[in-house]
PDB file of C-alpha atoms in Angstrom:
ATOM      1  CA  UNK A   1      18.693 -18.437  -8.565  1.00  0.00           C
ATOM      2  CA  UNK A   2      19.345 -15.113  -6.281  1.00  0.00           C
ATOM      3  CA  UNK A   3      22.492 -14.378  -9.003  1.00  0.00           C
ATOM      4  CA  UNK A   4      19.848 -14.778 -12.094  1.00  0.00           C
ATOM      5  CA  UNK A   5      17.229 -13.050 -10.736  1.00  0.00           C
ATOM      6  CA  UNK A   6      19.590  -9.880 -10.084  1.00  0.00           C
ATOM      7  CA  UNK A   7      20.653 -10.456 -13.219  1.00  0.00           C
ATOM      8  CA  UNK A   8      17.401 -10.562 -14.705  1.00  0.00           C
ATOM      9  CA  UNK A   9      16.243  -7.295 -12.800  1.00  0.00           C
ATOM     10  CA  UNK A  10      19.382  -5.559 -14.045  1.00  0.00           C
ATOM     11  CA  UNK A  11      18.860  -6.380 -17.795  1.00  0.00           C
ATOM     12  CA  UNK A  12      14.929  -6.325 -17.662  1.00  0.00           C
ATOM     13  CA  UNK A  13      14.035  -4.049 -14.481  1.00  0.00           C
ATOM     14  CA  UNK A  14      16.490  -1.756 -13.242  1.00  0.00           C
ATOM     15  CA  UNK A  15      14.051   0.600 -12.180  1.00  0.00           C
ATOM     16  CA  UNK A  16      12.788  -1.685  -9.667  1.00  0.00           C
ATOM     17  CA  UNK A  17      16.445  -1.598  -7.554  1.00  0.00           C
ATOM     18  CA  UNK A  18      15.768   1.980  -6.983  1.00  0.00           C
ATOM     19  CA  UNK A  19      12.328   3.086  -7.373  1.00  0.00           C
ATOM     20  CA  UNK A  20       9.482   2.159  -4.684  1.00  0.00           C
ATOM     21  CA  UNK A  21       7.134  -1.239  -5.908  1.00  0.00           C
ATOM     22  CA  UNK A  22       4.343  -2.950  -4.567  1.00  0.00           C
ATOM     23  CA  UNK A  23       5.288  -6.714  -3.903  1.00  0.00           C
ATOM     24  CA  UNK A  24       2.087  -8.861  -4.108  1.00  0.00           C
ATOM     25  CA  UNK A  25       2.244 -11.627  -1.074  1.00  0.00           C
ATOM     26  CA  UNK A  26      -0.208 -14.498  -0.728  1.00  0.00           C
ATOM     27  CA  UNK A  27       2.191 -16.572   1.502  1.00  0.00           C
ATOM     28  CA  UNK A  28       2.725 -19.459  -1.547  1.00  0.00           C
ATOM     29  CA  UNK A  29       5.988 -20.141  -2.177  1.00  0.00           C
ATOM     30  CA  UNK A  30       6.090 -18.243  -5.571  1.00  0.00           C
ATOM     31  CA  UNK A  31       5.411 -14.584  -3.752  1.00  0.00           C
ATOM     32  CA  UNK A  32       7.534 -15.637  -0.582  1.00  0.00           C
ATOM     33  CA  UNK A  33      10.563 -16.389  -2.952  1.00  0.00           C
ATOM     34  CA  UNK A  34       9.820 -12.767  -4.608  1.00  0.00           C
ATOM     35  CA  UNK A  35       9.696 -10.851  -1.314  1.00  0.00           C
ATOM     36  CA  UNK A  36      13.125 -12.959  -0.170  1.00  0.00           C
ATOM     37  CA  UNK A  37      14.157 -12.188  -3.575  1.00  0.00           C
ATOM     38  CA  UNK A  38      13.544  -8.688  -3.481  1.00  0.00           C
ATOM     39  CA  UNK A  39      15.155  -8.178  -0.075  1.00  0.00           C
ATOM     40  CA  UNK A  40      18.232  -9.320  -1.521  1.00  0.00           C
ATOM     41  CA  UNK A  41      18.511  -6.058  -4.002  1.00  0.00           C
ATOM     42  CA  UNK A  42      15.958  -3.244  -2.210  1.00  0.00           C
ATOM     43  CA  UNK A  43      14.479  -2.640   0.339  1.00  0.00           C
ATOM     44  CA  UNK A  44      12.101   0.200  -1.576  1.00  0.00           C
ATOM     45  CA  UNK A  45       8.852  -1.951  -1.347  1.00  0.00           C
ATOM     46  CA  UNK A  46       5.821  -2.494   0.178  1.00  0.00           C
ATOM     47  CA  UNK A  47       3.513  -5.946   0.667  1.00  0.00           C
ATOM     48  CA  UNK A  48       0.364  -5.894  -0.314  1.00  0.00           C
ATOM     49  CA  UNK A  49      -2.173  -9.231   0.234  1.00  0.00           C
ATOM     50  CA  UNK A  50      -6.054  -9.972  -0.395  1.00  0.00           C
ATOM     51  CA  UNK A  51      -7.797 -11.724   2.071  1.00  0.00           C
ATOM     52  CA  UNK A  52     -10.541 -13.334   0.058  1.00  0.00           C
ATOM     53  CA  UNK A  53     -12.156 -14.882   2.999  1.00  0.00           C
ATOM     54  CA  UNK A  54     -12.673 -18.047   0.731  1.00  0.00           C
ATOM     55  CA  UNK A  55     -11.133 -20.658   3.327  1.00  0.00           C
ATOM     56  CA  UNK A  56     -12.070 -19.485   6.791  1.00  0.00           C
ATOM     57  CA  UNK A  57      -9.284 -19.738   8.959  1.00  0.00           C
ATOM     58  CA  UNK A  58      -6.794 -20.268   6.336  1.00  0.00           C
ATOM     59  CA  UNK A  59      -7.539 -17.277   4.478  1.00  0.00           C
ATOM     60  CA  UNK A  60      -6.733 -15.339   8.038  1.00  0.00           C
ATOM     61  CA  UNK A  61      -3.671 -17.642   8.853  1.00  0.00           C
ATOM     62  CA  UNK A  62      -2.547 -16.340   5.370  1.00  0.00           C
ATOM     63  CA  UNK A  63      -2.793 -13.030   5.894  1.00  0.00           C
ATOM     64  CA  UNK A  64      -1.462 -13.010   9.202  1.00  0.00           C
ATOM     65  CA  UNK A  65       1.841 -15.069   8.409  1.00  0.00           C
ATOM     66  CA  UNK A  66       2.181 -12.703   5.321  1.00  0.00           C
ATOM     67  CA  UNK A  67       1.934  -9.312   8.251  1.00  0.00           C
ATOM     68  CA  UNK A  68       4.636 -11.829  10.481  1.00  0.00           C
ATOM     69  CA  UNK A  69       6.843 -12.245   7.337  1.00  0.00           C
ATOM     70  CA  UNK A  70       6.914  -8.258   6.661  1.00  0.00           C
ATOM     71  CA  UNK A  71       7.005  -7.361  10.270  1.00  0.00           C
ATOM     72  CA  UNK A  72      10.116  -9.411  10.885  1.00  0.00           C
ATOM     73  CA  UNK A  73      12.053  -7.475   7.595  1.00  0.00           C
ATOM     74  CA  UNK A  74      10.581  -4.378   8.838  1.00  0.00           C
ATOM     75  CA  UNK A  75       8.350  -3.999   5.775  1.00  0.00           C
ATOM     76  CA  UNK A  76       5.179  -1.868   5.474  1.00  0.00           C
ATOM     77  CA  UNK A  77       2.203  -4.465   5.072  1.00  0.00           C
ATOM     78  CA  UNK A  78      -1.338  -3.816   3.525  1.00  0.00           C
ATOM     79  CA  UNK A  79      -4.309  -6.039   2.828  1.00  0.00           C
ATOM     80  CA  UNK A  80      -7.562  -5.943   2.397  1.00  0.00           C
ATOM     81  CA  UNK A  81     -10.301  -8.127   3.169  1.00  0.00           C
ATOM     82  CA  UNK A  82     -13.136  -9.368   0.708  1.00  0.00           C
ATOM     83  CA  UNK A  83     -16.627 -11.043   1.199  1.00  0.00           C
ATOM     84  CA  UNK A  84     -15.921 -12.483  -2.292  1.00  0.00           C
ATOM     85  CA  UNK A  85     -18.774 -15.365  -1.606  1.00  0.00           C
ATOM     86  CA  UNK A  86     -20.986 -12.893  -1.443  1.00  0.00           C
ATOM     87  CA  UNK A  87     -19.814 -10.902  -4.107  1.00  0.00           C
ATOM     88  CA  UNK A  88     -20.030 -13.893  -6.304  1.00  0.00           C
ATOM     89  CA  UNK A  89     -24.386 -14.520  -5.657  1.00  0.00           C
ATOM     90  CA  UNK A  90     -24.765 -11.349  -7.072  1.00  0.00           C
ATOM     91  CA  UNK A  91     -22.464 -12.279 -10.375  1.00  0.00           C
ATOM     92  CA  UNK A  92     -22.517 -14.670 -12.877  1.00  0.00           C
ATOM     93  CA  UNK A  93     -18.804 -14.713 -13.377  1.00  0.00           C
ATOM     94  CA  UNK A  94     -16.615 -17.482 -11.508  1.00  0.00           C
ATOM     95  CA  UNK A  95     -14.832 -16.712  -8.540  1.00  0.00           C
ATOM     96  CA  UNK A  96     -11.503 -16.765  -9.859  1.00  0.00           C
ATOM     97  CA  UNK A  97     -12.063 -13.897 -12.232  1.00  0.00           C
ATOM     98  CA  UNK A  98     -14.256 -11.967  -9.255  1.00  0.00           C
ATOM     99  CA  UNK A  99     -10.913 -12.788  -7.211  1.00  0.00           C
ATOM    100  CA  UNK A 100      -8.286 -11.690 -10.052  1.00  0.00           C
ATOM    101  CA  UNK A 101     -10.341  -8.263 -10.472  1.00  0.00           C
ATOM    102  CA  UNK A 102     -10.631  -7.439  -6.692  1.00  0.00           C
ATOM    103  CA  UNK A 103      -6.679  -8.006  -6.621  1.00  0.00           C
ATOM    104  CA  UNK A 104      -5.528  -6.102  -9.527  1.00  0.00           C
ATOM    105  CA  UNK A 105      -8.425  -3.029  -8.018  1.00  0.00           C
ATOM    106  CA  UNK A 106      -6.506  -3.506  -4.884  1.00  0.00           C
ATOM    107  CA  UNK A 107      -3.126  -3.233  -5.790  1.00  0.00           C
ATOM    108  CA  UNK A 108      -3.965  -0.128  -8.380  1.00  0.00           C
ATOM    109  CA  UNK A 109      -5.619   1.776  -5.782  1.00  0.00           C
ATOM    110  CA  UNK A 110      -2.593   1.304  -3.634  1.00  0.00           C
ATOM    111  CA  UNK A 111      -0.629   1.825  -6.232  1.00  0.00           C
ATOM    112  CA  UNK A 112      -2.444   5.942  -6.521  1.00  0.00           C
ATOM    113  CA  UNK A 113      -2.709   6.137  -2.844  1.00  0.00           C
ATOM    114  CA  UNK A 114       1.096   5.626  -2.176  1.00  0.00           C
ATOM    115  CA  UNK A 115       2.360   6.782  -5.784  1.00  0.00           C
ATOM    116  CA  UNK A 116       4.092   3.974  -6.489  1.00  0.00           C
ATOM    117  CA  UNK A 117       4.138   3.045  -9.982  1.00  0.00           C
ATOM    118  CA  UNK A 118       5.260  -0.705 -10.362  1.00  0.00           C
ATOM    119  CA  UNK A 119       3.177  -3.770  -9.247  1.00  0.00           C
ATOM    120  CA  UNK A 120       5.376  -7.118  -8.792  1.00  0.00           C
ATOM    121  CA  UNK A 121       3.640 -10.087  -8.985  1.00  0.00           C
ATOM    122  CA  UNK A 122       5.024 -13.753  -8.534  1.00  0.00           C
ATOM    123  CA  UNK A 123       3.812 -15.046 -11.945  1.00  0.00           C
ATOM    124  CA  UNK A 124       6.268 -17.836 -13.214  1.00  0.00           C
ATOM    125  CA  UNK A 125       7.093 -19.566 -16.570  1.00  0.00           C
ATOM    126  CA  UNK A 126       4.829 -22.036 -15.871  1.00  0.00           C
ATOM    127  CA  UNK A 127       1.944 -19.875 -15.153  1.00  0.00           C
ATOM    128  CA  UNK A 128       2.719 -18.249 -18.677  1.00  0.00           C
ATOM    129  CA  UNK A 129       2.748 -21.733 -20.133  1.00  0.00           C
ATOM    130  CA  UNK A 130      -0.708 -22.785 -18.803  1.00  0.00           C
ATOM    131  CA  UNK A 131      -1.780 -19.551 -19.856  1.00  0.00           C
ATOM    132  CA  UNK A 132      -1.099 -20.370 -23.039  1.00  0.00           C
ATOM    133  CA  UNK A 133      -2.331 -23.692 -23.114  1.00  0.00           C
ATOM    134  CA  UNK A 134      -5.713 -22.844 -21.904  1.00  0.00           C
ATOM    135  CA  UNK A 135      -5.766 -20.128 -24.937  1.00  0.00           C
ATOM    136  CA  UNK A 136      -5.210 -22.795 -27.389  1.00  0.00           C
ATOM    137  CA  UNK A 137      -7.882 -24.873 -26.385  1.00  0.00           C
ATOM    138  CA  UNK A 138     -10.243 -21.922 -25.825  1.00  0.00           C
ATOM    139  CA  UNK A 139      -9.060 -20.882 -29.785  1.00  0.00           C
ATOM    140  CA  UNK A 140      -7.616 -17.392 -28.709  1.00  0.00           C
ATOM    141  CA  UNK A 141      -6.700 -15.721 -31.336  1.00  0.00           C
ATOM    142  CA  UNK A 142      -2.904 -14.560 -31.443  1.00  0.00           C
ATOM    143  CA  UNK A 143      -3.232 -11.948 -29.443  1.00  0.00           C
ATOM    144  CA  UNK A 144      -3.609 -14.997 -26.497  1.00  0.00           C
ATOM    145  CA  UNK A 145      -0.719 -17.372 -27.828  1.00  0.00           C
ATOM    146  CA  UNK A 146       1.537 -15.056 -26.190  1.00  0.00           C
ATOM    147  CA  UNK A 147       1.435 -16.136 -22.269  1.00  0.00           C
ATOM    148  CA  UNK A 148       1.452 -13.284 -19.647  1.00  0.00           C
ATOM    149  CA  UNK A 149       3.415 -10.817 -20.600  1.00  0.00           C
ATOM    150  CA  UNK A 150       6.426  -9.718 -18.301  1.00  0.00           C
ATOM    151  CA  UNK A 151       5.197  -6.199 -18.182  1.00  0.00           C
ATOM    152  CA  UNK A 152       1.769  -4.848 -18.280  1.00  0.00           C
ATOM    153  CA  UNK A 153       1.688  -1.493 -17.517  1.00  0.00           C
ATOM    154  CA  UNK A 154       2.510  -1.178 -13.848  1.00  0.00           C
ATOM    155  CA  UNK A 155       2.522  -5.024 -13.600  1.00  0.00           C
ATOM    156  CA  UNK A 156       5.751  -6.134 -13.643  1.00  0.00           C
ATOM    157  CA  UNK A 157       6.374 -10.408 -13.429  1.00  0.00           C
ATOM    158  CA  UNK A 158      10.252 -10.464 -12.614  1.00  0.00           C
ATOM    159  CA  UNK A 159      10.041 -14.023 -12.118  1.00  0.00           C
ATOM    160  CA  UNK A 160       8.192 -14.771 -15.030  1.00  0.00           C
ATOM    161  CA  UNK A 161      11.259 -16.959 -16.855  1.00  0.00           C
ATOM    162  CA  UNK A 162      11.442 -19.206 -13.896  1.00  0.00           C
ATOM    163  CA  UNK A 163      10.198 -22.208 -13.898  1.00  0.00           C
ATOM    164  CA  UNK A 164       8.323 -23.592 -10.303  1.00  0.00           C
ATOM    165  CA  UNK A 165      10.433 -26.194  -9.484  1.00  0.00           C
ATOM    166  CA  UNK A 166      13.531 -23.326  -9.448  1.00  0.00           C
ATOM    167  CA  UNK A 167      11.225 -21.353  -6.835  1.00  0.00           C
ATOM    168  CA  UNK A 168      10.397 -24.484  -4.926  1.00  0.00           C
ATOM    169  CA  UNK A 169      13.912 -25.285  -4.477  1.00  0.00           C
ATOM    170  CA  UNK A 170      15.182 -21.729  -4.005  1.00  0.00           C
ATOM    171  CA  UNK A 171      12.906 -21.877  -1.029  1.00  0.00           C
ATOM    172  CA  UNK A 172      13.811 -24.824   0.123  1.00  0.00           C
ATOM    173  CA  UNK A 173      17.272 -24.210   0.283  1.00  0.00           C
ATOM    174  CA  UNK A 174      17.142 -20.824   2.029  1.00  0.00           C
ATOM    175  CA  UNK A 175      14.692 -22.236   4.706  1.00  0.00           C
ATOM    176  CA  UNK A 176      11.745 -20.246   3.718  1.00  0.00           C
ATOM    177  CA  UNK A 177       8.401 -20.998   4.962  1.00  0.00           C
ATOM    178  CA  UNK A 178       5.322 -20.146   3.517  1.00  0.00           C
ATOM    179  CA  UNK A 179       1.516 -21.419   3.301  1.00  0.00           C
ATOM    180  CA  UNK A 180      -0.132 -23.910   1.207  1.00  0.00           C
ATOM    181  CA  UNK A 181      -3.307 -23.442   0.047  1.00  0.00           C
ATOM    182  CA  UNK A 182      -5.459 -26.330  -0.005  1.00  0.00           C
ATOM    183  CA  UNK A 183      -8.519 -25.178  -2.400  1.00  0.00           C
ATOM    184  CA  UNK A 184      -5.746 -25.638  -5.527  1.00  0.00           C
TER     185      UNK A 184
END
Protein backbone atom coordinates (compact mmCIF):
# COMPACT_ATOMS: atom_id res chain seq x y z
CA UNK A 1 0.00 0.00 0.00
CA UNK A 2 3.02 2.54 1.06
CA UNK A 3 4.18 2.17 -2.98
CA UNK A 4 0.39 3.18 -4.12
CA UNK A 5 -0.15 5.69 -1.86
CA UNK A 6 3.20 7.54 -3.04
CA UNK A 7 2.08 6.87 -6.14
CA UNK A 8 -1.19 8.25 -5.65
CA UNK A 9 0.26 11.51 -3.94
CA UNK A 10 2.61 11.91 -6.90
CA UNK A 11 -0.13 11.73 -9.64
CA UNK A 12 -2.96 13.38 -7.47
CA UNK A 13 -1.02 15.52 -4.68
CA UNK A 14 2.38 16.47 -5.28
CA UNK A 15 2.06 19.51 -3.47
CA UNK A 16 1.58 17.72 -0.36
CA UNK A 17 5.48 16.10 -0.53
CA UNK A 18 6.68 19.58 -0.24
CA UNK A 19 4.34 22.03 1.08
CA UNK A 20 3.31 22.10 4.97
CA UNK A 21 -0.43 20.09 5.70
CA UNK A 22 -2.46 19.56 8.55
CA UNK A 23 -2.87 15.70 9.18
CA UNK A 24 -6.21 15.08 11.02
CA UNK A 25 -5.54 12.22 13.89
CA UNK A 26 -8.30 10.59 15.91
CA UNK A 27 -6.13 7.52 16.83
CA UNK A 28 -8.51 4.96 14.43
CA UNK A 29 -6.68 3.07 12.29
CA UNK A 30 -7.70 5.06 9.11
CA UNK A 31 -5.78 8.49 10.43
CA UNK A 32 -2.90 6.37 12.13
CA UNK A 33 -2.22 4.67 8.66
CA UNK A 34 -2.25 8.41 7.12
CA UNK A 35 0.19 9.89 9.65
CA UNK A 36 2.53 6.47 9.12
CA UNK A 37 1.77 7.06 5.61
CA UNK A 38 2.73 10.48 5.48
CA UNK A 39 5.97 9.96 7.41
CA UNK A 40 7.03 7.80 4.75
CA UNK A 41 7.18 10.88 2.03
CA UNK A 42 7.35 14.31 4.45
CA UNK A 43 7.86 15.23 7.27
CA UNK A 44 6.17 18.96 6.49
CA UNK A 45 3.03 18.32 8.72
CA UNK A 46 1.38 18.93 11.67
CA UNK A 47 -1.42 16.69 13.82
CA UNK A 48 -4.28 18.12 14.65
CA UNK A 49 -7.18 16.09 16.95
CA UNK A 50 -10.70 17.06 18.58
CA UNK A 51 -11.36 15.96 21.82
CA UNK A 52 -15.12 15.81 21.83
CA UNK A 53 -15.34 14.79 25.37
CA UNK A 54 -18.19 12.35 24.23
CA UNK A 55 -16.67 9.10 25.99
CA UNK A 56 -15.03 10.23 29.20
CA UNK A 57 -11.89 8.65 29.59
CA UNK A 58 -11.66 7.40 26.16
CA UNK A 59 -12.04 10.59 24.54
CA UNK A 60 -8.76 11.68 26.80
CA UNK A 61 -6.94 8.26 26.22
CA UNK A 62 -7.48 9.31 22.52
CA UNK A 63 -6.08 12.36 22.59
CA UNK A 64 -3.29 11.53 24.65
CA UNK A 65 -2.07 8.38 22.56
CA UNK A 66 -2.55 10.68 19.44
CA UNK A 67 0.17 13.58 21.51
CA UNK A 68 2.40 9.98 22.33
CA UNK A 69 2.19 8.99 18.60
CA UNK A 70 3.44 12.64 17.39
CA UNK A 71 5.81 13.08 20.23
CA UNK A 72 7.65 9.89 19.42
CA UNK A 73 8.08 11.16 15.35
CA UNK A 74 8.87 14.46 16.69
CA UNK A 75 5.70 16.00 15.25
CA UNK A 76 4.01 19.26 16.34
CA UNK A 77 0.56 18.16 17.97
CA UNK A 78 -2.66 20.35 18.44
CA UNK A 79 -6.12 19.62 19.76
CA UNK A 80 -8.74 21.08 21.10
CA UNK A 81 -11.22 20.15 23.51
CA UNK A 82 -15.14 20.41 23.14
CA UNK A 83 -18.14 20.28 25.64
CA UNK A 84 -20.06 19.01 22.57
CA UNK A 85 -22.95 17.50 25.08
CA UNK A 86 -23.53 20.63 26.00
CA UNK A 87 -23.32 22.21 22.86
CA UNK A 88 -25.84 19.79 21.59
CA UNK A 89 -28.98 20.95 24.52
CA UNK A 90 -28.78 24.11 23.05
CA UNK A 91 -29.22 22.63 19.22
CA UNK A 92 -31.55 20.72 17.51
CA UNK A 93 -29.07 19.20 15.15
CA UNK A 94 -27.51 15.62 15.98
CA UNK A 95 -24.28 15.31 17.41
CA UNK A 96 -22.53 14.02 14.56
CA UNK A 97 -23.11 17.07 12.43
CA UNK A 98 -22.38 19.44 15.79
CA UNK A 99 -19.11 17.14 15.86
CA UNK A 100 -18.25 17.32 11.93
CA UNK A 101 -18.66 21.31 12.14
CA UNK A 102 -16.52 21.83 15.33
CA UNK A 103 -13.76 19.69 13.40
CA UNK A 104 -13.72 21.21 10.07
CA UNK A 105 -13.86 25.05 12.39
CA UNK A 106 -10.93 23.54 14.08
CA UNK A 107 -8.79 22.48 11.50
CA UNK A 108 -9.60 25.88 9.30
CA UNK A 109 -8.68 28.05 12.06
CA UNK A 110 -5.45 26.18 12.33
CA UNK A 111 -5.19 26.09 9.05
CA UNK A 112 -5.08 30.59 9.14
CA UNK A 113 -3.22 30.54 12.32
CA UNK A 114 -0.22 28.45 10.96
CA UNK A 115 -0.77 29.32 7.10
CA UNK A 116 -0.97 26.13 6.02
CA UNK A 117 -3.18 25.59 3.22
CA UNK A 118 -4.02 21.76 2.88
CA UNK A 119 -6.17 19.73 5.37
CA UNK A 120 -5.60 15.75 5.10
CA UNK A 121 -8.16 13.79 6.31
CA UNK A 122 -8.33 9.85 6.51
CA UNK A 123 -11.58 9.49 4.49
CA UNK A 124 -11.53 6.07 2.56
CA UNK A 125 -13.40 4.48 -0.42
CA UNK A 126 -15.68 3.10 1.73
CA UNK A 127 -16.60 6.18 3.52
CA UNK A 128 -17.28 7.67 -0.08
CA UNK A 129 -19.41 4.63 -0.78
CA UNK A 130 -21.68 4.97 2.31
CA UNK A 131 -21.78 8.44 1.50
CA UNK A 132 -23.31 7.71 -1.40
CA UNK A 133 -25.57 5.21 -0.31
CA UNK A 134 -27.11 7.25 2.36
CA UNK A 135 -27.72 10.02 -0.56
CA UNK A 136 -29.67 7.61 -2.50
CA UNK A 137 -31.94 6.72 0.06
CA UNK A 138 -32.24 10.32 1.32
CA UNK A 139 -33.09 11.14 -2.77
CA UNK A 140 -30.06 13.62 -3.16
CA UNK A 141 -30.14 15.00 -6.09
CA UNK A 142 -26.92 14.51 -8.36
CA UNK A 143 -25.06 16.83 -6.91
CA UNK A 144 -24.94 13.94 -3.78
CA UNK A 145 -24.44 10.73 -6.06
CA UNK A 146 -20.97 11.75 -6.23
CA UNK A 147 -19.35 10.44 -2.73
CA UNK A 148 -16.80 12.78 -0.98
CA UNK A 149 -14.89 14.30 -3.18
CA UNK A 150 -10.97 13.85 -3.01
CA UNK A 151 -10.44 17.54 -2.80
CA UNK A 152 -12.52 20.18 -1.28
CA UNK A 153 -10.85 23.18 -1.11
CA UNK A 154 -8.14 22.79 1.48
CA UNK A 155 -9.50 19.27 2.27
CA UNK A 156 -7.56 16.94 0.70
CA UNK A 157 -8.65 12.79 1.20
CA UNK A 158 -5.35 11.07 -0.15
CA UNK A 159 -6.63 7.88 0.91
CA UNK A 160 -9.87 8.24 -0.44
CA UNK A 161 -9.43 5.16 -3.25
CA UNK A 162 -8.58 2.77 -0.53
CA UNK A 163 -10.69 0.56 0.58
CA UNK A 164 -10.68 -0.26 4.79
CA UNK A 165 -9.69 -3.56 4.76
CA UNK A 166 -6.24 -2.24 2.72
CA UNK A 167 -5.77 0.25 5.82
CA UNK A 168 -6.59 -2.42 8.33
CA UNK A 169 -4.04 -4.63 6.98
CA UNK A 170 -1.45 -1.97 6.16
CA UNK A 171 -1.59 -1.45 9.87
CA UNK A 172 -1.45 -4.60 10.81
CA UNK A 173 1.45 -5.48 9.03
CA UNK A 174 3.63 -2.52 10.04
CA UNK A 175 2.69 -3.05 13.78
CA UNK A 176 0.75 0.06 14.21
CA UNK A 177 -1.37 0.63 17.12
CA UNK A 178 -4.11 2.80 17.41
CA UNK A 179 -7.56 3.23 19.42
CA UNK A 180 -10.89 1.84 18.92
CA UNK A 181 -13.70 3.68 19.55
CA UNK A 182 -16.46 1.94 21.07
CA UNK A 183 -19.58 4.47 20.50
CA UNK A 184 -19.39 3.20 16.50
Amino acid sequence: MQLEFESHLKDNYPYLIKENSIVCCSGGVDSVVLLHLMLSVSKNFVVAHCNFNLRDVESDNDEEFVRNLCKENSIKFYSKSFNTKKIKDDSNRSIQMIARDLRYEFFEDLSLELNIDHILTAHHLNDSLESFIINISRGSGLDGLTGIPKKNNKIKRPLICFEKIKIINYAKSNDLNWREDSSN
